[in-house]
Amino acid sequence: MLSGLTIPALRHYDDVGILLPAQVDRRTGYRYYRRDQLPRAQLILALRAVDLPIDEVRDAIDAPEVDLRGLLLAHRERLADQSARVSQQLVVLDGFIEKGVIVPKVTGSRIVMLNVAVHDADVARRFYEDVFGASFNETTHDGPHDSHYEGTFGTWPTENFFLLQIFEDVDRAGTANFGFFCEDLEETYRESLAAGAIDVHGPKDVPGMPRVAQIKDPSGNDIGLYQA
Amino acid sequence: MLSGLTIPALRHYDDVGILLPAQVDRRTGYRYYRRDQLPRAQLILALRAVDLPIDEVRDAIDAPEVDLRGLLLAHRERLADQSARVSQQLVVLDGFIEKGVIVPKVTGSRIVMLNVAVHDADVARRFYEDVFGASFNETTHDGPHDSHYEGTFGTWPTENFFLLQIFEDVDRAGTANFGFFCEDLEETYRESLAAGAIDVHGPKDVPGMPRVAQIKDPSGNDIGLYQA
DNA sequence: TTGCTCCTCACGTCACGTGAGGTGGC
DNA sequence: TTGCTCCTCACGTCACGTGAGGTGGC
């Protein structure tokens, strides 16, 4: 159909009563829908696409007394939990793949895109590979800059982000500054220096934050290292 | 048990044959395990904790001919896909919560922490709030810098990241450069200029990428705007 | 008359969790 | 003898997808 729903899905929605055919042929059993049922069908499709359970889809579209926003927020929380769980599993699984045994925990949250400018791509590539286990694939991209490496940490895509933070510092305006969670802060800190990082300060505890060290990469980008 | 496994799970693993009791009392049916079965039990627990299917757990621990690393990498890919899916769903659901209707698509993947240095925190705060709908809460953090705003987009935590990219550009080394997906690229571009952004180039199509515009924020940070 | 579509059951999915009803061991 | 533990089925989970077997419509 134009609705995007499959026939088994339409039958199922008939069975559970959230989308009844406008008319059913008594002889053949054929289900017929009217064009004005399309919005409802598409709404169901949209809500199911974000995995809202059918019972809640029913409430969302038929029960005028339910708190729609609250229902969606509750579902949002479930999805967020699931997302965190899967991210965790990825981290743990990566540990298995590298070694073959058990591994620790990590935290995380936020998202954007980040470009880091460096003086020498090969130096930078080696730096990020050595220190953070990033894996880069060389590409000549026709974006705003001629050539660059696209890279990931761990391995594939998807991991955890922290926060976008804005701080006031006239001298450093326009300077890239980002952070990594480390399984072993001391070790990563040492490795980073060995790989050519500029030392800012070694691991220390600050109230209300994970244990942190500060370095600059060989091109001068500020990097915070956080104990996971 | 010390294994961390529940009794129903132990029974299930007996049924499916991945962890047989060392001995079963014929009269009572009681299952007894030996201490040397613990490593195996814990391995199963660990692999199940990352959602490796039982059939593959069996292969992983009993089939010497299987490519263990390949099996785990294949599973990693499934988890990564799932993670991407759920992240997507969160973005879409956030759209529903704000409005109540259907919403577009976005892409995404990677994670870190990002600090952006600016000349004036209040100007920057207004800029990011106006243009990207970020919400900031003022904090005086005792991190490497005296005061800053911590902010999020959309709503809660968790969204989509793109990639860490390294490009070679001596002149721009050390400069922050990041991007946003926009529901309506033209509109966001216009809003950004109105909010004080420096124009680099307006929306245009480049092969192999989403439609993109380039601006600088009031402090000179490079920002790419991408059509979602 | 030959395809093609849609129909109606009914089973399968995946790994356990949860009773119901019953029984040895301290 | 009273609890407590573990046992054995067997059903429930969640939203459809997938046959098996059969039948109207062009």
Short mmCIF file of C-alpha atoms (C1' of nucleotides) in Angstrom, two decimals:
data_model
loop_
_atom_site.label_atom_id
_atom_site.label_comp_id
_atom_site.label_asym_id
_atom_site.label_seq_id
_atom_site.Cartn_x
_atom_site.Cartn_y
_atom_site.Cartn_z
CA MET A 1 0.00 0.00 0.00
CA LEU A 2 0.87 3.66 -0.08
CA SER A 3 0.92 3.57 3.69
CA GLY A 4 4.26 1.80 3.81
CA LEU A 5 2.76 -0.92 5.98
CA THR A 6 3.08 -4.55 4.95
CA ILE A 7 0.04 -6.75 4.52
CA PRO A 8 0.87 -8.90 7.56
CA ALA A 9 1.22 -5.70 9.56
CA LEU A 10 -2.17 -4.43 8.39
CA ARG A 11 -3.71 -7.75 9.35
CA HIS A 12 -2.03 -7.60 12.71
CA TYR A 13 -3.27 -4.06 13.34
CA ASP A 14 -6.73 -5.29 12.44
CA ASP A 15 -6.38 -8.14 14.96
CA VAL A 16 -5.23 -5.88 17.75
CA GLY A 17 -7.72 -3.22 16.81
CA ILE A 18 -5.57 -0.16 16.19
CA LEU A 19 -6.33 0.13 12.47
CA LEU A 20 -9.58 -1.45 11.32
CA PRO A 21 -10.34 -1.72 7.60
CA ALA A 22 -13.10 0.64 6.51
CA GLN A 23 -14.77 -2.31 4.89
CA VAL A 24 -14.31 -6.07 4.70
CA ASP A 25 -15.75 -8.18 1.90
CA ARG A 26 -17.79 -10.88 3.60
CA ARG A 27 -17.26 -13.42 0.85
CA THR A 28 -13.55 -13.01 0.17
CA GLY A 29 -12.39 -11.52 3.46
CA TYR A 30 -10.54 -8.84 1.52
CA ARG A 31 -9.69 -5.79 3.62
CA TYR A 32 -10.37 -2.40 2.11
CA TYR A 33 -9.12 0.90 3.49
CA ARG A 34 -10.21 4.41 2.67
CA ARG A 35 -7.84 7.14 1.68
CA ASP A 36 -8.74 9.10 4.80
CA GLN A 37 -7.25 6.31 6.91
CA LEU A 38 -3.82 7.07 5.52
CA PRO A 39 -2.83 9.66 8.13
CA ARG A 40 -3.67 7.20 10.90
CA ALA A 41 -1.73 4.44 9.17
CA GLN A 42 1.28 6.70 8.75
CA LEU A 43 1.11 7.81 12.34
CA ILE A 44 1.14 4.19 13.47
CA LEU A 45 4.05 3.51 11.14
CA ALA A 46 5.96 6.45 12.56
CA LEU A 47 5.36 5.50 16.17
CA ARG A 48 6.24 1.87 15.54
CA ALA A 49 9.38 3.02 13.75
CA VAL A 50 10.63 4.37 17.06
CA ASP A 51 9.59 1.08 18.70
CA LEU A 52 6.71 2.45 20.72
CA PRO A 53 4.83 -0.67 21.91
CA ILE A 54 1.48 -1.28 20.24
CA ASP A 55 -0.44 -0.86 23.49
CA GLU A 56 1.06 2.58 23.87
CA VAL A 57 0.45 3.40 20.23
CA ARG A 58 -3.19 2.66 20.96
CA ASP A 59 -3.15 4.98 23.96
CA ALA A 60 -1.31 7.65 22.04
CA ILE A 61 -3.81 7.84 19.22
CA ASP A 62 -7.10 6.80 20.80
CA ALA A 63 -7.06 7.70 24.48
CA PRO A 64 -7.69 11.43 24.81
CA GLU A 65 -7.11 11.33 28.56
CA VAL A 66 -3.52 10.05 28.44
CA ASP A 67 -0.59 12.40 28.83
CA LEU A 68 0.86 12.03 25.34
CA ARG A 69 4.01 13.97 26.07
CA GLY A 70 4.63 12.01 29.25
CA LEU A 71 4.12 8.75 27.43
CA LEU A 72 6.64 9.70 24.79
CA LEU A 73 9.11 10.94 27.39
CA ALA A 74 8.84 7.65 29.27
CA HIS A 75 9.53 5.82 26.03
CA ARG A 76 12.43 8.13 25.35
CA GLU A 77 13.95 7.07 28.61
CA ARG A 78 13.63 3.41 27.69
CA LEU A 79 15.30 4.05 24.34
CA ALA A 80 18.07 6.03 26.01
CA ASP A 81 18.67 3.17 28.44
CA GLN A 82 18.83 0.73 25.59
CA SER A 83 21.23 2.94 23.71
CA ALA A 84 23.50 3.14 26.73
CA ARG A 85 23.35 -0.63 27.19
CA VAL A 86 24.31 -1.37 23.61
CA SER A 87 27.14 1.18 23.70
CA GLN A 88 28.43 -0.54 26.81
CA GLN A 89 28.21 -3.91 25.12
CA LEU A 90 30.23 -2.58 22.21
CA VAL A 91 32.97 -1.40 24.53
CA VAL A 92 33.04 -4.74 26.35
CA LEU A 93 32.93 -6.69 23.10
CA ASP A 94 35.85 -4.68 21.75
CA GLY A 95 37.79 -5.78 24.79
CA PHE A 96 36.98 -9.40 23.99
CA ILE A 97 38.05 -8.99 20.42
CA GLU A 98 41.41 -7.56 21.37
CA LYS A 99 42.13 -9.99 24.16
CA GLY A 100 39.66 -12.76 24.79
CA VAL A 101 38.60 -12.11 28.39
CA ILE A 102 36.60 -9.81 30.64
CA VAL A 103 36.79 -5.98 30.62
CA PRO A 104 35.80 -2.82 32.59
CA LYS A 105 33.08 -0.15 32.22
CA VAL A 106 32.74 3.28 30.59
CA THR A 107 30.29 6.20 30.61
CA GLY A 108 29.21 8.70 27.96
CA SER A 109 26.60 10.73 26.12
CA ARG A 110 26.72 13.45 23.41
CA ILE A 111 27.15 13.96 19.64
CA VAL A 112 28.45 16.15 16.77
CA MET A 113 31.06 16.16 14.03
CA LEU A 114 34.59 17.20 14.65
CA ASN A 115 37.40 18.18 12.30
CA VAL A 116 40.87 18.58 13.65
CA ALA A 117 43.43 20.58 11.73
CA VAL A 118 47.02 19.47 12.02
CA HIS A 119 50.36 20.46 10.55
CA ASP A 120 51.22 17.07 9.12
CA ALA A 121 48.64 14.41 8.38
CA ASP A 122 51.02 11.47 8.66
CA VAL A 123 52.34 12.60 12.01
CA ALA A 124 48.81 13.14 13.24
CA ARG A 125 47.65 9.83 11.90
CA ARG A 126 50.35 7.97 13.73
CA PHE A 127 49.68 9.98 16.86
CA TYR A 128 45.97 9.18 17.04
CA GLU A 129 46.55 5.60 16.10
CA ASP A 130 49.28 5.06 18.66
CA VAL A 131 47.62 6.84 21.54
CA PHE A 132 43.92 6.18 21.11
CA GLY A 133 43.79 3.11 18.94
CA ALA A 134 41.98 5.02 16.22
CA SER A 135 41.92 3.44 12.82
CA PHE A 136 42.14 5.71 9.80
CA ASN A 137 41.47 5.17 6.18
CA GLU A 138 43.06 7.58 3.80
CA THR A 139 40.68 9.48 1.56
CA THR A 140 40.94 12.39 -0.76
CA HIS A 141 37.69 14.06 -0.04
CA ASP A 142 36.41 17.00 -1.98
CA GLY A 143 35.16 18.78 1.09
CA PRO A 144 36.38 22.14 2.31
CA HIS A 145 39.93 20.74 2.52
CA ASP A 146 41.86 18.80 -0.09
CA SER A 147 42.86 15.62 1.68
CA HIS A 148 42.25 14.05 5.04
CA TYR A 149 41.96 10.79 6.91
CA GLU A 150 38.62 9.62 8.15
CA GLY A 151 38.98 7.70 11.33
CA THR A 152 37.18 5.86 14.06
CA PHE A 153 38.13 4.74 17.53
CA GLY A 154 37.74 1.28 18.94
CA THR A 155 36.87 0.01 15.54
CA TRP A 156 33.62 0.68 13.64
CA PRO A 157 31.21 3.50 14.23
CA THR A 158 29.20 4.42 17.30
CA GLU A 159 30.51 5.05 20.73
CA ASN A 160 30.01 7.54 23.53
CA PHE A 161 30.26 11.27 23.54
CA PHE A 162 30.42 13.67 26.44
CA LEU A 163 29.12 17.22 26.08
CA LEU A 164 29.56 20.32 24.03
CA GLN A 165 31.00 22.88 26.38
CA ILE A 166 31.57 26.57 25.86
CA PHE A 167 34.07 28.42 27.98
CA GLU A 168 35.27 31.95 27.94
CA ASP A 169 38.92 32.30 27.12
CA VAL A 170 39.94 35.03 24.75
CA ASP A 171 43.41 33.68 24.12
CA ARG A 172 42.24 30.21 23.22
CA ALA A 173 39.22 31.17 21.13
CA GLY A 174 39.04 29.08 18.00
CA THR A 175 41.20 26.30 19.38
CA ALA A 176 40.01 22.72 19.22
CA ASN A 177 39.74 21.07 22.62
CA PHE A 178 38.27 17.67 23.19
CA GLY A 179 38.52 14.67 25.46
CA PHE A 180 38.75 10.92 25.63
CA PHE A 181 37.72 8.36 28.16
CA CYS A 182 40.59 6.01 28.94
CA GLU A 183 40.52 2.60 30.45
CA ASP A 184 43.81 3.30 32.11
CA LEU A 185 44.44 7.00 32.47
CA GLU A 186 48.06 6.77 33.65
CA GLU A 187 49.01 4.48 30.84
CA THR A 188 47.33 6.51 28.14
CA TYR A 189 48.93 9.65 29.53
CA ARG A 190 52.36 8.07 29.38
CA GLU A 191 51.77 6.72 25.91
CA SER A 192 50.63 10.08 24.68
CA LEU A 193 53.83 11.75 25.84
CA ALA A 194 55.85 8.99 24.24
CA ALA A 195 53.93 9.56 21.02
CA GLY A 196 54.85 13.22 20.95
CA ALA A 197 52.16 14.95 22.98
CA ILE A 198 52.92 18.17 24.81
CA ASP A 199 52.42 17.80 28.54
CA VAL A 200 50.00 20.20 30.21
CA HIS A 201 49.42 18.38 33.46
CA GLY A 202 49.50 14.76 34.58
CA PRO A 203 46.61 12.78 36.09
CA LYS A 204 44.97 14.51 39.02
CA ASP A 205 41.66 14.49 40.82
CA VAL A 206 39.33 17.44 40.64
CA PRO A 207 36.08 17.52 42.59
CA GLY A 208 32.96 16.58 40.67
CA MET A 209 34.81 15.16 37.69
CA PRO A 210 36.52 11.96 36.71
CA ARG A 211 40.28 11.90 37.24
CA VAL A 212 41.82 13.92 34.44
CA ALA A 213 45.08 14.69 32.65
CA GLN A 214 45.69 17.37 30.01
CA ILE A 215 47.89 17.20 26.97
CA LYS A 216 48.25 18.84 23.57
CA ASP A 217 48.58 16.80 20.45
CA PRO A 218 51.60 17.44 18.21
CA SER A 219 49.68 20.17 16.38
CA GLY A 220 48.68 21.95 19.56
CA ASN A 221 45.09 20.75 19.91
CA ASP A 222 44.08 20.56 23.56
CA ILE A 223 43.09 17.11 24.73
CA GLY A 224 41.63 16.05 28.05
CA LEU A 225 42.13 12.47 29.18
CA TYR A 226 39.50 11.16 31.58
CA GLN A 227 39.52 8.02 33.66
CA ALA A 228 36.54 5.99 32.50
CA MET B 1 25.62 -19.62 42.52
CA LEU B 2 29.02 -18.03 42.46
CA SER B 3 28.81 -18.11 38.69
CA GLY B 4 26.35 -15.23 38.59
CA LEU B 5 23.98 -17.33 36.53
CA THR B 6 20.36 -17.78 37.63
CA ILE B 7 18.90 -21.21 38.18
CA PRO B 8 16.54 -20.94 35.21
CA ALA B 9 19.54 -19.94 33.10
CA LEU B 10 21.55 -22.95 34.29
CA ARG B 11 18.63 -25.21 33.46
CA HIS B 12 18.30 -23.59 30.07
CA TYR B 13 22.00 -24.06 29.36
CA ASP B 14 21.59 -27.68 30.34
CA ASP B 15 18.67 -28.02 27.91
CA VAL B 16 20.55 -26.45 25.04
CA GLY B 17 23.73 -28.30 25.93
CA ILE B 18 26.24 -25.52 26.42
CA LEU B 19 26.80 -26.13 30.14
CA LEU B 20 26.00 -29.62 31.38
CA PRO B 21 25.99 -30.33 35.11
CA ALA B 22 28.93 -32.50 36.19
CA GLN B 23 26.44 -34.75 37.89
CA VAL B 24 22.68 -35.10 38.18
CA ASP B 25 20.98 -36.92 41.06
CA ARG B 26 18.76 -39.52 39.46
CA ARG B 27 16.24 -39.51 42.30
CA THR B 28 15.83 -35.78 42.89
CA GLY B 29 16.94 -34.40 39.54
CA TYR B 30 19.22 -31.97 41.36
CA ARG B 31 21.97 -30.50 39.17
CA TYR B 32 25.45 -30.42 40.61
CA TYR B 33 28.36 -28.50 39.13
CA ARG B 34 32.05 -28.77 39.88
CA ARG B 35 34.22 -25.83 40.73
CA ASP B 36 36.26 -26.38 37.59
CA GLN B 37 33.15 -25.57 35.55
CA LEU B 38 33.19 -22.01 36.85
CA PRO B 39 35.44 -20.54 34.14
CA ARG B 40 33.16 -21.96 31.48
CA ALA B 41 30.08 -20.61 33.26
CA GLN B 42 31.63 -17.18 33.56
CA LEU B 43 32.67 -17.18 29.94
CA ILE B 44 29.11 -17.96 28.93
CA LEU B 45 27.86 -15.21 31.23
CA ALA B 46 30.27 -12.73 29.70
CA LEU B 47 29.40 -13.61 26.13
CA ARG B 48 25.68 -13.52 26.85
CA ALA B 49 26.17 -10.16 28.54
CA VAL B 50 27.12 -8.73 25.17
CA ASP B 51 24.09 -10.51 23.64
CA LEU B 52 26.02 -13.07 21.64
CA PRO B 53 23.36 -15.61 20.56
CA ILE B 54 23.53 -18.97 22.32
CA ASP B 55 24.28 -20.84 19.11
CA GLU B 56 27.30 -18.64 18.60
CA VAL B 57 28.33 -18.97 22.22
CA ARG B 58 28.39 -22.70 21.57
CA ASP B 59 30.55 -22.24 18.50
CA ALA B 60 32.81 -19.81 20.30
CA ILE B 61 33.60 -22.14 23.17
CA ASP B 62 33.27 -25.63 21.68
CA ALA B 63 34.04 -25.49 17.99
CA PRO B 64 37.81 -25.30 17.56
CA GLU B 65 37.50 -24.88 13.81
CA VAL B 66 35.49 -21.62 13.89
CA ASP B 67 37.12 -18.25 13.37
CA LEU B 68 36.53 -16.83 16.85
CA ARG B 69 37.70 -13.35 16.00
CA GLY B 70 35.59 -13.28 12.87
CA LEU B 71 32.57 -14.43 14.81
CA LEU B 72 33.00 -11.66 17.36
CA LEU B 73 33.59 -9.07 14.66
CA ALA B 74 30.40 -10.12 12.91
CA HIS B 75 28.55 -9.75 16.17
CA ARG B 76 30.17 -6.39 16.72
CA GLU B 77 28.74 -5.24 13.46
CA ARG B 78 25.26 -6.31 14.51
CA LEU B 79 25.60 -4.43 17.78
CA ALA B 80 26.89 -1.36 15.98
CA ASP B 81 23.91 -1.47 13.64
CA GLN B 82 21.56 -1.75 16.56
CA SER B 83 23.24 1.12 18.31
CA ALA B 84 22.90 3.29 15.22
CA ARG B 85 19.25 2.33 14.90
CA VAL B 86 18.41 3.24 18.47
CA SER B 87 20.30 6.53 18.21
CA GLN B 88 18.25 7.32 15.13
CA GLN B 89 15.06 6.47 16.94
CA LEU B 90 15.99 8.83 19.74
CA VAL B 91 16.48 11.68 17.31
CA VAL B 92 13.17 10.99 15.61
CA LEU B 93 11.37 10.57 18.91
CA ASP B 94 12.73 13.89 20.13
CA GLY B 95 11.16 15.44 17.08
CA PHE B 96 7.83 13.90 18.02
CA ILE B 97 8.08 15.15 21.56
CA GLU B 98 8.72 18.70 20.46
CA LYS B 99 6.03 18.79 17.82
CA GLY B 100 3.73 15.83 17.55
CA VAL B 101 4.17 14.82 13.94
CA ILE B 102 6.53 13.17 11.54
CA VAL B 103 10.19 14.12 11.16
CA PRO B 104 13.11 13.60 8.79
CA LYS B 105 16.15 11.42 9.01
CA VAL B 106 19.69 11.93 10.21
CA THR B 107 22.89 10.02 9.97
CA GLY B 108 25.59 9.62 12.53
CA SER B 109 28.19 7.70 14.35
CA ARG B 110 31.10 8.82 16.47
CA ILE B 111 31.83 10.12 19.98
CA VAL B 112 34.14 12.37 22.04
CA MET B 113 34.06 15.48 24.14
CA LEU B 114 34.36 18.90 22.65
CA ASN B 115 35.30 22.23 24.16
CA VAL B 116 34.89 25.38 22.15
CA ALA B 117 36.81 28.46 23.13
CA VAL B 118 35.08 31.77 22.50
CA HIS B 119 35.77 35.43 23.16
CA ASP B 120 32.62 36.11 25.13
CA ALA B 121 30.61 33.40 26.85
CA ASP B 122 27.30 35.26 26.81
CA VAL B 123 27.55 36.04 23.14
CA ALA B 124 28.44 32.44 22.43
CA ARG B 125 25.68 31.12 24.62
CA ARG B 126 23.08 33.16 22.78
CA PHE B 127 24.59 32.14 19.47
CA TYR B 128 24.39 28.40 20.08
CA GLU B 129 21.00 28.66 21.66
CA ASP B 130 19.52 30.75 18.86
CA VAL B 131 21.00 28.85 15.98
CA PHE B 132 21.10 25.24 17.11
CA GLY B 133 18.54 25.11 19.91
CA ALA B 134 21.20 24.07 22.38
CA SER B 135 20.27 24.48 26.01
CA PHE B 136 23.01 25.61 28.39
CA ASN B 137 23.22 25.62 32.10
CA GLU B 138 25.70 28.02 33.59
CA THR B 139 28.37 26.47 35.75
CA THR B 140 31.56 27.63 37.30
CA HIS B 141 33.59 24.57 36.82
CA ASP B 142 37.03 24.14 38.29
CA GLY B 143 38.37 22.47 35.20
CA PRO B 144 41.24 23.79 33.12
CA HIS B 145 39.22 27.00 32.55
CA ASP B 146 37.45 29.16 35.11
CA SER B 147 33.88 29.32 33.92
CA HIS B 148 31.86 27.82 31.13
CA TYR B 149 28.41 26.70 30.09
CA GLU B 150 27.62 23.05 29.72
CA GLY B 151 25.09 22.46 27.02
CA THR B 152 23.13 19.87 25.17
CA PHE B 153 21.20 19.77 21.91
CA GLY B 154 17.78 18.34 21.30
CA THR B 155 17.01 17.50 24.87
CA TRP B 156 18.61 14.86 27.10
CA PRO B 157 21.81 13.04 26.44
CA THR B 158 22.65 10.77 23.55
CA GLU B 159 22.46 11.74 19.95
CA ASN B 160 24.44 11.18 16.80
CA PHE B 161 27.98 12.01 16.04
CA PHE B 162 29.70 11.97 12.73
CA LEU B 163 33.39 11.22 12.56
CA LEU B 164 36.66 12.46 13.85
CA GLN B 165 38.45 13.67 10.81
CA ILE B 166 42.01 14.76 10.45
CA PHE B 167 43.00 16.93 7.54
CA GLU B 168 46.25 18.51 6.62
CA ASP B 169 46.11 22.29 6.63
CA VAL B 170 49.01 24.10 8.16
CA ASP B 171 47.24 27.43 8.38
CA ARG B 172 44.25 26.07 10.21
CA ALA B 173 46.04 23.69 12.56
CA GLY B 174 44.63 23.90 16.05
CA THR B 175 41.36 25.44 14.94
CA ALA B 176 38.09 23.90 16.06
CA ASN B 177 35.91 22.78 13.18
CA PHE B 178 32.74 20.84 13.63
CA GLY B 179 29.38 20.31 12.03
CA PHE B 180 25.69 20.03 12.63
CA PHE B 181 22.93 18.23 10.89
CA CYS B 182 20.04 20.57 10.19
CA GLU B 183 16.47 19.74 9.42
CA ASP B 184 16.27 22.76 7.18
CA LEU B 185 19.68 23.78 5.94
CA GLU B 186 18.63 27.06 4.30
CA GLU B 187 16.77 28.21 7.35
CA THR B 188 19.54 27.34 9.78
CA TYR B 189 22.03 29.05 7.51
CA ARG B 190 19.95 32.21 7.46
CA GLU B 191 19.40 32.10 11.19
CA SER B 192 23.08 31.66 11.83
CA LEU B 193 23.95 34.79 9.84
CA ALA B 194 21.23 36.69 11.66
CA ALA B 195 22.71 35.48 14.94
CA GLY B 196 26.10 36.88 14.09
CA ALA B 197 27.83 34.11 12.17
CA ILE B 198 30.50 34.92 9.62
CA ASP B 199 29.55 33.68 6.19
CA VAL B 200 31.95 31.32 4.44
CA HIS B 201 29.66 29.91 1.79
CA GLY B 202 25.95 29.31 1.48
CA PRO B 203 24.23 25.97 0.88
CA LYS B 204 25.63 24.04 -2.04
CA ASP B 205 25.83 20.50 -3.26
CA VAL B 206 29.10 18.64 -3.34
CA PRO B 207 29.36 15.12 -4.74
CA GLY B 208 29.30 12.33 -2.20
CA MET B 209 28.19 14.49 0.69
CA PRO B 210 25.00 15.93 2.02
CA ARG B 211 24.23 19.49 0.95
CA VAL B 212 26.42 21.77 2.99
CA ALA B 213 26.98 25.37 4.05
CA GLN B 214 29.96 26.78 5.92
CA ILE B 215 30.00 29.49 8.56
CA LYS B 216 32.17 30.68 11.40
CA ASP B 217 30.69 31.32 14.80
CA PRO B 218 31.23 34.79 16.30
CA SER B 219 34.52 33.62 17.77
CA GLY B 220 35.82 32.29 14.52
CA ASN B 221 35.20 28.56 15.04
CA ASP B 222 34.54 26.83 11.74
CA ILE B 223 31.14 25.21 11.50
CA GLY B 224 29.72 23.04 8.75
CA LEU B 225 25.97 22.85 8.33
CA TYR B 226 24.69 19.68 6.70
CA GLN B 227 21.28 18.91 5.35
CA ALA B 228 20.01 15.95 7.36
"C1'" DT C 1 -7.67 -21.46 -18.21
"C1'" DT C 2 -3.40 -19.35 -16.42
"C1'" DG C 3 -1.26 -16.11 -13.18
"C1'" DC C 4 -1.55 -13.01 -9.44
"C1'" DT C 5 -3.30 -11.22 -5.08
"C1'" DC C 6 -5.25 -11.68 -0.82
"C1'" DC C 7 -7.32 -14.74 2.73
"C1'" DT C 8 -7.15 -17.83 7.00
"C1'" DC C 9 -5.01 -20.42 10.33
"C1'" DA C 10 -0.94 -21.61 12.86
"C1'" DC C 11 3.76 -22.04 13.84
"C1'" DG C 12 8.36 -19.77 14.68
"C1'" DT C 13 11.17 -16.13 16.75
"C1'" DC C 14 15.01 -16.00 21.53
"C1'" DA C 15 16.37 -16.82 25.99
"C1'" DC C 16 15.04 -17.35 29.61
"C1'" DG C 17 11.31 -15.69 33.75
"C1'" DT C 18 7.45 -17.09 36.08
"C1'" DG C 19 4.06 -19.64 38.15
"C1'" DA C 20 1.73 -24.33 39.30
"C1'" DG C 21 2.18 -28.40 41.60
"C1'" DG C 22 5.21 -31.56 43.87
"C1'" DT C 23 9.11 -33.44 46.55
"C1'" DG C 24 13.93 -34.47 49.01
"C1'" DG C 25 17.25 -32.46 52.83
"C1'" DC C 26 18.46 -30.05 57.27
"C1'" DT D 1 7.02 -31.47 61.37
"C1'" DT D 2 8.03 -26.87 59.47
"C1'" DG D 3 10.57 -24.12 56.08
"C1'" DC D 4 13.56 -23.84 52.26
"C1'" DT D 5 15.54 -25.29 47.89
"C1'" DC D 6 15.41 -27.36 43.69
"C1'" DC D 7 12.75 -30.11 40.29
"C1'" DT D 8 9.61 -30.69 36.11
"C1'" DC D 9 6.53 -29.22 32.80
"C1'" DA D 10 4.41 -25.52 30.28
"C1'" DC D 11 2.95 -21.05 29.24
"C1'" DG D 12 4.14 -16.07 28.27
"C1'" DT D 13 7.03 -12.58 26.02
"C1'" DC D 14 6.25 -8.97 21.16
"C1'" DA D 15 5.05 -7.92 16.67
"C1'" DC D 16 4.79 -9.46 13.08
"C1'" DG D 17 7.13 -12.86 9.02
"C1'" DT D 18 6.58 -16.99 6.81
"C1'" DG D 19 4.78 -20.92 4.88
"C1'" DA D 20 0.72 -24.24 3.89
"C1'" DG D 21 -3.40 -24.73 1.68
"C1'" DG D 22 -7.15 -22.51 -0.61
"C1'" DT D 23 -9.88 -19.18 -3.37
"C1'" DG D 24 -11.95 -14.81 -5.96
"C1'" DG D 25 -10.76 -11.28 -9.95
"C1'" DC D 26 -8.79 -9.83 -14.52
#
